[in-house]
């Protein structure tokens, strides 16, 4: 089967169906870690599925190689490989997938997102140089390409920025208070808002508090259902600060081991978390830690839970941000506003992030 024959025999509809299946396969891989979740479907020249594969974690076969391993020698000649991520072009614990596809005789590759890695990128060029037809998914279906990008968003962000994506959350009254004058803060918001917080905790790789909040509130930092049971996925607890974590603190009984960082160099701390496989960090409290992330420019999304109450007094949700004048205010876009029981959730993203998105060619994978 020649490459040109494979091009005419594999229809775009088959490509799209295969990419959706590849996404399902990718979701079977580990959500946490330094490696992306990738799925691959191998199609015959008539568009039928020959084999499927996915990446099961660091040190295991990549999705393309996993799929190829299920075929006899020669069975992949003239096939189309539909992969959620551009085939890698480097040797790590495993060999380059671009070479494996070439050696197997694959005639065409459709990939969902370009690999932004300095070492791993270049697979598409290597495949083209070997005479393989390479099709970025956005050339066929931009909406589906966006879906694949969204699936890989946390991993892509971490690779591009060498740090996790950071979500900063707080709950406050309408006048911006996170606690009453006596320090009490449970509960500013209602049950629906708290349930939403726990759901978002479970979506994150890690959850962070400062030692001040840890010592004052003794939080468990777990993600729990409304009945108190632990949810299936638990974020890794991260404590920022130099004060000692007490041996009997509730967080020491967390299903995941505690990571403590001194917080003096947030950029270095975040880079370390990224190297440990943390792609998303949920910064939960308190005001000192939230303010530090905001002042350093490390807040990629804000989640502000607003209760219809007033407290007054000094206990603000945020402290000093290093903003001397209104002209230097940290500006955000409202991404969403949601009613949760009696409370409101405001989701906001930095204006600078919007400007970067607007300046980027939406057809580019990187």
Short mmCIF file of C-alpha atoms in Angstrom, two decimals:
data_model
loop_
_atom_site.label_atom_id
_atom_site.label_comp_id
_atom_site.label_asym_id
_atom_site.label_seq_id
_atom_site.Cartn_x
_atom_site.Cartn_y
_atom_site.Cartn_z
CA UNK A 1 0.00 0.00 0.00
CA UNK A 2 1.51 3.36 -1.05
CA UNK A 3 1.14 6.58 0.98
CA UNK A 4 -1.03 8.13 -1.73
CA UNK A 5 -3.43 5.19 -1.65
CA UNK A 6 -3.77 5.50 2.13
CA UNK A 7 -4.53 9.21 1.79
CA UNK A 8 -7.52 8.67 -0.45
CA UNK A 9 -8.85 5.64 1.44
CA UNK A 10 -8.94 7.10 4.97
CA UNK A 11 -11.78 9.57 5.22
CA UNK A 12 -11.80 12.59 7.58
CA UNK A 13 -14.81 11.10 9.37
CA UNK A 14 -12.75 8.06 10.26
CA UNK A 15 -9.96 10.38 11.45
CA UNK A 16 -12.34 12.25 13.73
CA UNK A 17 -13.91 9.10 15.15
CA UNK A 18 -10.46 7.65 15.75
CA UNK A 19 -9.27 10.82 17.50
CA UNK A 20 -12.25 10.75 19.84
CA UNK A 21 -11.45 7.13 20.62
CA UNK A 22 -7.78 8.07 21.13
CA UNK A 23 -8.91 10.63 23.70
CA UNK A 24 -10.87 7.92 25.53
CA UNK A 25 -7.77 5.74 25.54
CA UNK A 26 -5.57 8.60 26.74
CA UNK A 27 -7.87 9.10 29.72
CA UNK A 28 -6.97 5.58 30.90
CA UNK A 29 -3.42 6.73 31.61
CA UNK A 30 -2.24 8.29 34.90
CA UNK A 31 -3.54 11.83 35.36
CA UNK A 32 -0.57 12.80 37.55
CA UNK A 33 3.10 12.73 36.60
CA UNK A 34 5.64 14.28 34.27
CA UNK A 35 4.39 12.41 31.20
CA UNK A 36 1.31 13.32 29.15
CA UNK A 37 -1.70 11.10 28.76
CA UNK A 38 -1.66 9.96 25.12
CA UNK A 39 -3.86 7.65 23.09
CA UNK A 40 -3.33 6.18 19.63
CA UNK A 41 -5.57 4.42 17.12
CA UNK A 42 -4.14 2.69 14.05
CA UNK A 43 -6.48 2.67 11.04
CA UNK A 44 -6.26 0.45 8.01
CA UNK A 45 -6.49 1.96 4.49
CA UNK A 46 -10.27 1.37 4.56
CA UNK A 47 -10.67 3.29 7.84
CA UNK A 48 -11.18 0.23 10.04
CA UNK A 49 -9.34 0.01 13.35
CA UNK A 50 -6.27 -2.21 13.34
CA UNK A 51 -5.03 -1.61 16.89
CA UNK A 52 -5.23 0.77 19.84
CA UNK A 53 -2.79 1.85 22.51
CA UNK A 54 -2.20 4.32 25.31
CA UNK A 55 0.62 5.42 27.57
CA UNK A 56 0.53 3.89 31.04
CA UNK A 57 3.13 6.09 32.71
CA UNK A 58 6.83 6.87 32.88
CA UNK A 59 9.03 4.06 31.60
CA UNK A 60 6.22 2.23 29.78
CA UNK A 61 5.62 2.05 26.04
CA UNK A 62 4.28 5.22 24.48
CA UNK A 63 0.83 5.07 22.93
CA UNK A 64 2.05 4.59 19.36
CA UNK A 65 4.42 1.77 20.31
CA UNK A 66 1.75 0.18 22.49
CA UNK A 67 -0.62 0.10 19.52
CA UNK A 68 2.04 -1.19 17.12
CA UNK A 69 2.95 -3.98 19.55
CA UNK A 70 -0.48 -5.51 18.98
CA UNK A 71 0.16 -6.03 15.27
CA UNK A 72 2.26 -8.62 13.50
CA UNK A 73 5.27 -7.38 11.48
CA UNK A 74 4.07 -5.75 8.28
CA UNK A 75 0.45 -5.26 9.41
CA UNK A 76 0.93 -1.50 9.88
CA UNK A 77 2.25 -0.89 6.37
CA UNK A 78 0.07 1.79 4.73
CA UNK A 79 -1.82 2.47 7.97
CA UNK A 80 -2.87 5.81 9.46
CA UNK A 81 -1.84 6.54 13.05
CA UNK A 82 -4.24 8.88 14.85
CA UNK A 83 -2.54 10.22 17.98
CA UNK A 84 -3.63 12.82 20.52
CA UNK A 85 -0.09 14.28 20.75
CA UNK A 86 2.57 14.75 18.09
CA UNK A 87 4.78 11.62 18.08
CA UNK A 88 7.94 12.24 20.09
CA UNK A 89 11.33 12.50 18.44
CA UNK A 90 13.74 11.76 21.29
CA UNK A 91 15.13 8.84 23.23
CA UNK A 92 14.36 8.81 26.94
CA UNK A 93 13.40 5.67 28.80
CA UNK A 94 11.90 4.57 25.49
CA UNK A 95 12.82 5.26 21.88
CA UNK A 96 11.32 7.90 19.57
CA UNK A 97 7.79 7.14 18.42
CA UNK A 98 8.44 8.88 15.09
CA UNK A 99 11.07 6.24 14.26
CA UNK A 100 8.81 3.41 15.42
CA UNK A 101 6.04 4.58 13.09
CA UNK A 102 8.45 4.94 10.18
CA UNK A 103 9.96 1.50 10.77
CA UNK A 104 6.48 -0.03 10.92
CA UNK A 105 5.58 1.39 7.49
CA UNK A 106 2.84 3.75 8.66
CA UNK A 107 1.88 5.96 5.69
CA UNK A 108 -0.02 8.75 7.41
CA UNK A 109 -0.15 10.37 10.86
CA UNK A 110 -2.88 12.62 12.24
CA UNK A 111 -1.98 14.26 15.55
CA UNK A 112 -4.06 16.38 17.90
CA UNK A 113 -1.58 18.78 19.50
CA UNK A 114 2.02 19.71 18.72
CA UNK A 115 4.56 18.63 21.33
CA UNK A 116 5.96 21.78 23.02
CA UNK A 117 8.91 19.97 24.63
CA UNK A 118 12.41 21.17 23.79
CA UNK A 119 13.72 17.60 23.53
CA UNK A 120 10.66 15.66 22.46
CA UNK A 121 9.34 17.91 19.68
CA UNK A 122 10.15 17.47 16.01
CA UNK A 123 8.40 14.20 15.37
CA UNK A 124 6.20 15.65 12.65
CA UNK A 125 9.21 16.95 10.73
CA UNK A 126 11.02 13.63 11.08
CA UNK A 127 7.99 11.77 9.76
CA UNK A 128 7.62 14.12 6.79
CA UNK A 129 11.30 13.72 5.97
CA UNK A 130 10.72 9.97 5.75
CA UNK A 131 7.84 10.45 3.30
CA UNK A 132 4.99 9.99 5.78
CA UNK A 133 1.98 12.26 5.30
CA UNK A 134 1.51 14.27 8.49
CA UNK A 135 -1.76 16.09 9.22
CA UNK A 136 -2.26 18.37 12.23
CA UNK A 137 -5.80 17.86 13.50
CA UNK A 138 -6.62 21.57 13.25
CA UNK A 139 -6.37 21.19 9.46
CA UNK A 140 -9.30 18.75 9.63
CA UNK A 141 -11.39 19.78 12.64
CA UNK A 142 -10.53 22.86 14.71
CA UNK A 143 -13.23 22.16 17.31
CA UNK A 144 -11.91 18.66 17.95
CA UNK A 145 -8.35 20.01 18.05
CA UNK A 146 -9.48 22.43 20.77
CA UNK A 147 -10.96 19.48 22.68
CA UNK A 148 -7.65 17.63 22.58
CA UNK A 149 -5.82 20.79 23.66
CA UNK A 150 -8.21 21.16 26.60
CA UNK A 151 -7.65 17.53 27.61
CA UNK A 152 -3.89 18.10 27.73
CA UNK A 153 -4.11 21.65 29.08
CA UNK A 154 -2.40 21.13 32.45
CA UNK A 155 0.45 19.09 30.98
CA UNK A 156 0.92 21.53 28.08
CA UNK A 157 0.98 24.46 30.51
CA UNK A 158 3.59 22.77 32.68
CA UNK A 159 5.85 21.98 29.73
CA UNK A 160 5.53 25.47 28.26
CA UNK A 161 6.07 27.32 31.55
CA UNK A 162 8.17 24.82 33.56
CA UNK A 163 5.72 25.11 36.46
CA UNK A 164 2.22 23.93 37.38
CA UNK A 165 -0.86 25.88 36.44
CA UNK A 166 -1.89 27.72 39.61
CA UNK A 167 -5.47 28.32 40.75
CA UNK A 168 -5.83 30.69 43.71
CA UNK A 169 -9.02 30.31 45.71
CA UNK A 170 -10.55 32.19 48.59
CA UNK A 171 -13.95 32.67 50.19
CA UNK A 172 -15.00 36.05 51.47
CA UNK A 173 -17.90 38.27 52.39
CA UNK A 174 -19.11 41.02 50.08
CA UNK A 175 -16.72 43.43 51.78
CA UNK A 176 -13.74 41.15 51.15
CA UNK A 177 -13.34 39.69 54.64
CA UNK A 178 -12.12 36.12 55.02
CA UNK A 179 -12.78 35.94 58.77
CA UNK A 180 -14.48 37.76 61.60
CA UNK A 181 -12.62 39.90 64.13
CA UNK A 182 -12.18 36.90 66.45
CA UNK A 183 -10.61 34.87 63.63
CA UNK A 184 -13.59 32.59 63.02
CA UNK A 185 -14.18 31.77 59.38
CA UNK A 186 -16.31 28.59 59.33
CA UNK A 187 -18.49 28.86 57.50
CA UNK A 188 -18.51 32.03 55.41
CA UNK A 189 -20.06 30.21 52.47
CA UNK A 190 -22.76 27.57 52.33
CA UNK A 191 -22.83 23.86 51.59
CA UNK A 192 -23.12 24.19 47.81
CA UNK A 193 -20.02 26.39 47.61
CA UNK A 194 -18.06 24.04 49.86
CA UNK A 195 -19.04 21.04 47.73
CA UNK A 196 -17.81 22.89 44.65
CA UNK A 197 -14.47 23.54 46.37
CA UNK A 198 -14.03 19.85 47.15
CA UNK A 199 -14.83 18.90 43.57
CA UNK A 200 -12.17 21.31 42.34
CA UNK A 201 -9.69 20.02 44.91
CA UNK A 202 -10.16 16.56 43.45
CA UNK A 203 -9.45 17.92 39.97
CA UNK A 204 -6.08 19.33 41.06
CA UNK A 205 -2.79 17.46 41.33
CA UNK A 206 -1.85 19.30 44.51
CA UNK A 207 -3.39 21.62 47.11
CA UNK A 208 -1.42 24.27 48.99
CA UNK A 209 -1.70 26.21 52.23
CA UNK A 210 0.73 28.30 54.23
CA UNK A 211 2.01 27.26 57.64
CA UNK A 212 -0.05 30.06 59.22
CA UNK A 213 -3.29 28.53 58.00
CA UNK A 214 -2.05 25.04 58.80
CA UNK A 215 -1.31 25.95 62.43
CA UNK A 216 -4.44 28.05 62.89
CA UNK A 217 -7.05 25.83 61.22
CA UNK A 218 -5.44 22.37 61.09
CA UNK A 219 -6.98 21.56 57.67
CA UNK A 220 -7.08 17.99 56.34
CA UNK A 221 -6.55 19.20 52.72
CA UNK A 222 -8.51 16.25 51.40
CA UNK A 223 -11.22 16.23 48.74
CA UNK A 224 -14.44 14.95 50.26
CA UNK A 225 -17.98 14.14 49.22
CA UNK A 226 -20.93 15.77 50.96
CA UNK A 227 -21.19 12.74 53.27
CA UNK A 228 -17.57 13.19 54.35
CA UNK A 229 -16.17 10.24 52.41
CA UNK A 230 -12.94 10.79 50.51
CA UNK A 231 -13.29 11.28 46.78
CA UNK A 232 -11.43 8.90 44.47
CA UNK A 233 -8.70 11.35 43.55
CA UNK A 234 -6.82 13.18 46.29
CA UNK A 235 -4.55 16.17 45.68
CA UNK A 236 -1.03 16.04 47.09
CA UNK A 237 -0.86 18.37 50.14
CA UNK A 238 1.78 21.09 49.87
CA UNK A 239 2.67 23.33 52.79
CA UNK A 240 4.54 26.58 52.17
CA UNK A 241 6.51 28.07 55.04
CA UNK A 242 9.46 27.46 57.33
CA UNK A 243 7.55 26.63 60.49
CA UNK A 244 7.41 22.98 61.48
CA UNK A 245 4.38 20.87 60.57
CA UNK A 246 3.22 19.29 63.86
CA UNK A 247 3.40 15.51 63.94
CA UNK A 248 -0.25 15.31 64.98
CA UNK A 249 -1.53 17.72 62.30
CA UNK A 250 -4.49 16.35 60.34
CA UNK A 251 -2.59 16.78 57.08
CA UNK A 252 -0.07 14.14 58.21
CA UNK A 253 -2.90 11.60 57.91
CA UNK A 254 -3.61 12.60 54.30
CA UNK A 255 -3.62 9.68 51.80
CA UNK A 256 -0.75 11.43 49.97
CA UNK A 257 2.57 12.39 51.55
CA UNK A 258 3.01 16.04 52.52
CA UNK A 259 5.45 18.19 50.56
CA UNK A 260 6.83 21.15 52.51
CA UNK A 261 8.51 24.07 50.73
CA UNK A 262 9.89 27.16 52.44
CA UNK A 263 8.17 29.58 50.04
CA UNK A 264 11.04 32.07 49.86
CA UNK A 265 11.46 31.46 46.11
CA UNK A 266 8.07 30.58 44.63
CA UNK A 267 9.48 30.21 41.11
CA UNK A 268 11.97 27.59 42.30
CA UNK A 269 9.33 25.88 44.42
CA UNK A 270 6.93 25.66 41.50
CA UNK A 271 9.65 24.33 39.22
CA UNK A 272 10.39 21.63 41.78
CA UNK A 273 6.70 20.67 41.94
CA UNK A 274 6.61 20.43 38.14
CA UNK A 275 9.62 18.09 38.18
CA UNK A 276 7.73 15.95 40.69
CA UNK A 277 4.81 15.60 38.30
CA UNK A 278 2.49 18.28 39.67
CA UNK A 279 0.72 19.93 36.75
CA UNK A 280 -1.96 21.86 38.62
CA UNK A 281 -1.78 23.52 42.03
CA UNK A 282 -4.86 24.60 43.99
CA UNK A 283 -3.81 27.38 46.40
CA UNK A 284 -6.35 27.33 49.18
CA UNK A 285 -5.06 29.57 51.92
CA UNK A 286 -4.62 31.77 53.62
CA UNK A 287 -4.33 35.47 52.78
CA UNK A 288 -0.53 35.58 53.07
CA UNK A 289 0.03 32.71 50.67
CA UNK A 290 -2.64 33.83 48.19
CA UNK A 291 -1.17 37.34 48.19
CA UNK A 292 2.34 36.00 47.61
CA UNK A 293 1.25 34.04 44.54
CA UNK A 294 -0.65 37.03 43.15
CA UNK A 295 2.20 39.47 43.79
CA UNK A 296 4.66 37.12 42.09
CA UNK A 297 2.43 36.75 39.02
CA UNK A 298 1.73 33.06 39.62
CA UNK A 299 -2.07 33.10 39.64
CA UNK A 300 -3.40 31.66 36.39
CA UNK A 301 -6.99 31.55 37.60
CA UNK A 302 -8.91 32.99 40.53
CA UNK A 303 -11.83 31.27 42.23
CA UNK A 304 -13.58 33.73 44.51
CA UNK A 305 -16.53 32.45 46.52
CA UNK A 306 -18.63 35.41 47.66
CA UNK A 307 -21.10 35.14 50.53
CA UNK A 308 -23.96 37.67 50.86
CA UNK A 309 -22.68 38.86 54.23
CA UNK A 310 -20.69 41.72 55.74
CA UNK A 311 -18.14 41.51 58.53
CA UNK A 312 -16.01 44.63 58.41
CA UNK A 313 -12.77 44.67 60.36
CA UNK A 314 -9.19 43.95 59.37
CA UNK A 315 -9.26 40.30 58.30
CA UNK A 316 -9.16 40.74 54.54
CA UNK A 317 -9.00 37.88 52.06
CA UNK A 318 -5.80 39.34 50.61
CA UNK A 319 -2.85 41.23 52.02
CA UNK A 320 -0.31 43.51 50.37
CA UNK A 321 0.13 42.82 46.65
CA UNK A 322 2.82 45.43 46.08
CA UNK A 323 0.43 47.64 44.11
CA UNK A 324 1.23 51.31 44.85
CA UNK A 325 -1.30 52.96 42.53
CA UNK A 326 -4.53 52.18 40.71
CA UNK A 327 -2.67 52.29 37.41
CA UNK A 328 -0.71 49.21 38.50
CA UNK A 329 -3.71 47.20 39.68
CA UNK A 330 -3.65 43.51 38.81
CA UNK A 331 -6.37 43.18 36.20
CA UNK A 332 -8.48 40.11 35.52
CA UNK A 333 -11.19 39.03 33.10
CA UNK A 334 -14.39 37.51 34.42
CA UNK A 335 -14.49 34.05 32.85
CA UNK A 336 -17.64 32.87 34.65
CA UNK A 337 -20.06 33.80 37.42
CA UNK A 338 -22.08 30.99 38.96
CA UNK A 339 -24.77 30.88 41.63
CA UNK A 340 -24.07 28.23 44.29
CA UNK A 341 -26.92 28.20 46.78
CA UNK A 342 -26.91 31.63 48.42
CA UNK A 343 -23.33 32.32 47.28
CA UNK A 344 -21.61 33.37 44.08
CA UNK A 345 -18.53 31.86 42.46
CA UNK A 346 -16.50 34.31 40.40
CA UNK A 347 -13.92 32.76 38.06
CA UNK A 348 -11.34 35.20 36.69
CA UNK A 349 -8.20 34.97 34.56
CA UNK A 350 -5.32 37.44 34.27
CA UNK A 351 -5.71 39.99 31.50
CA UNK A 352 -2.12 39.31 30.47
CA UNK A 353 -3.06 35.70 29.75
CA UNK A 354 -5.88 36.90 27.49
CA UNK A 355 -3.50 39.22 25.66
CA UNK A 356 -1.10 36.32 25.10
CA UNK A 357 -3.92 34.15 23.77
CA UNK A 358 -5.12 36.89 21.47
CA UNK A 359 -1.62 37.38 20.08
CA UNK A 360 -1.17 33.68 19.37
CA UNK A 361 -2.17 32.19 16.05
CA UNK A 362 -5.02 29.83 17.02
CA UNK A 363 -3.93 27.39 14.32
CA UNK A 364 -0.54 26.88 15.98
CA UNK A 365 -0.16 23.84 18.23
CA UNK A 366 2.48 25.41 20.48
#
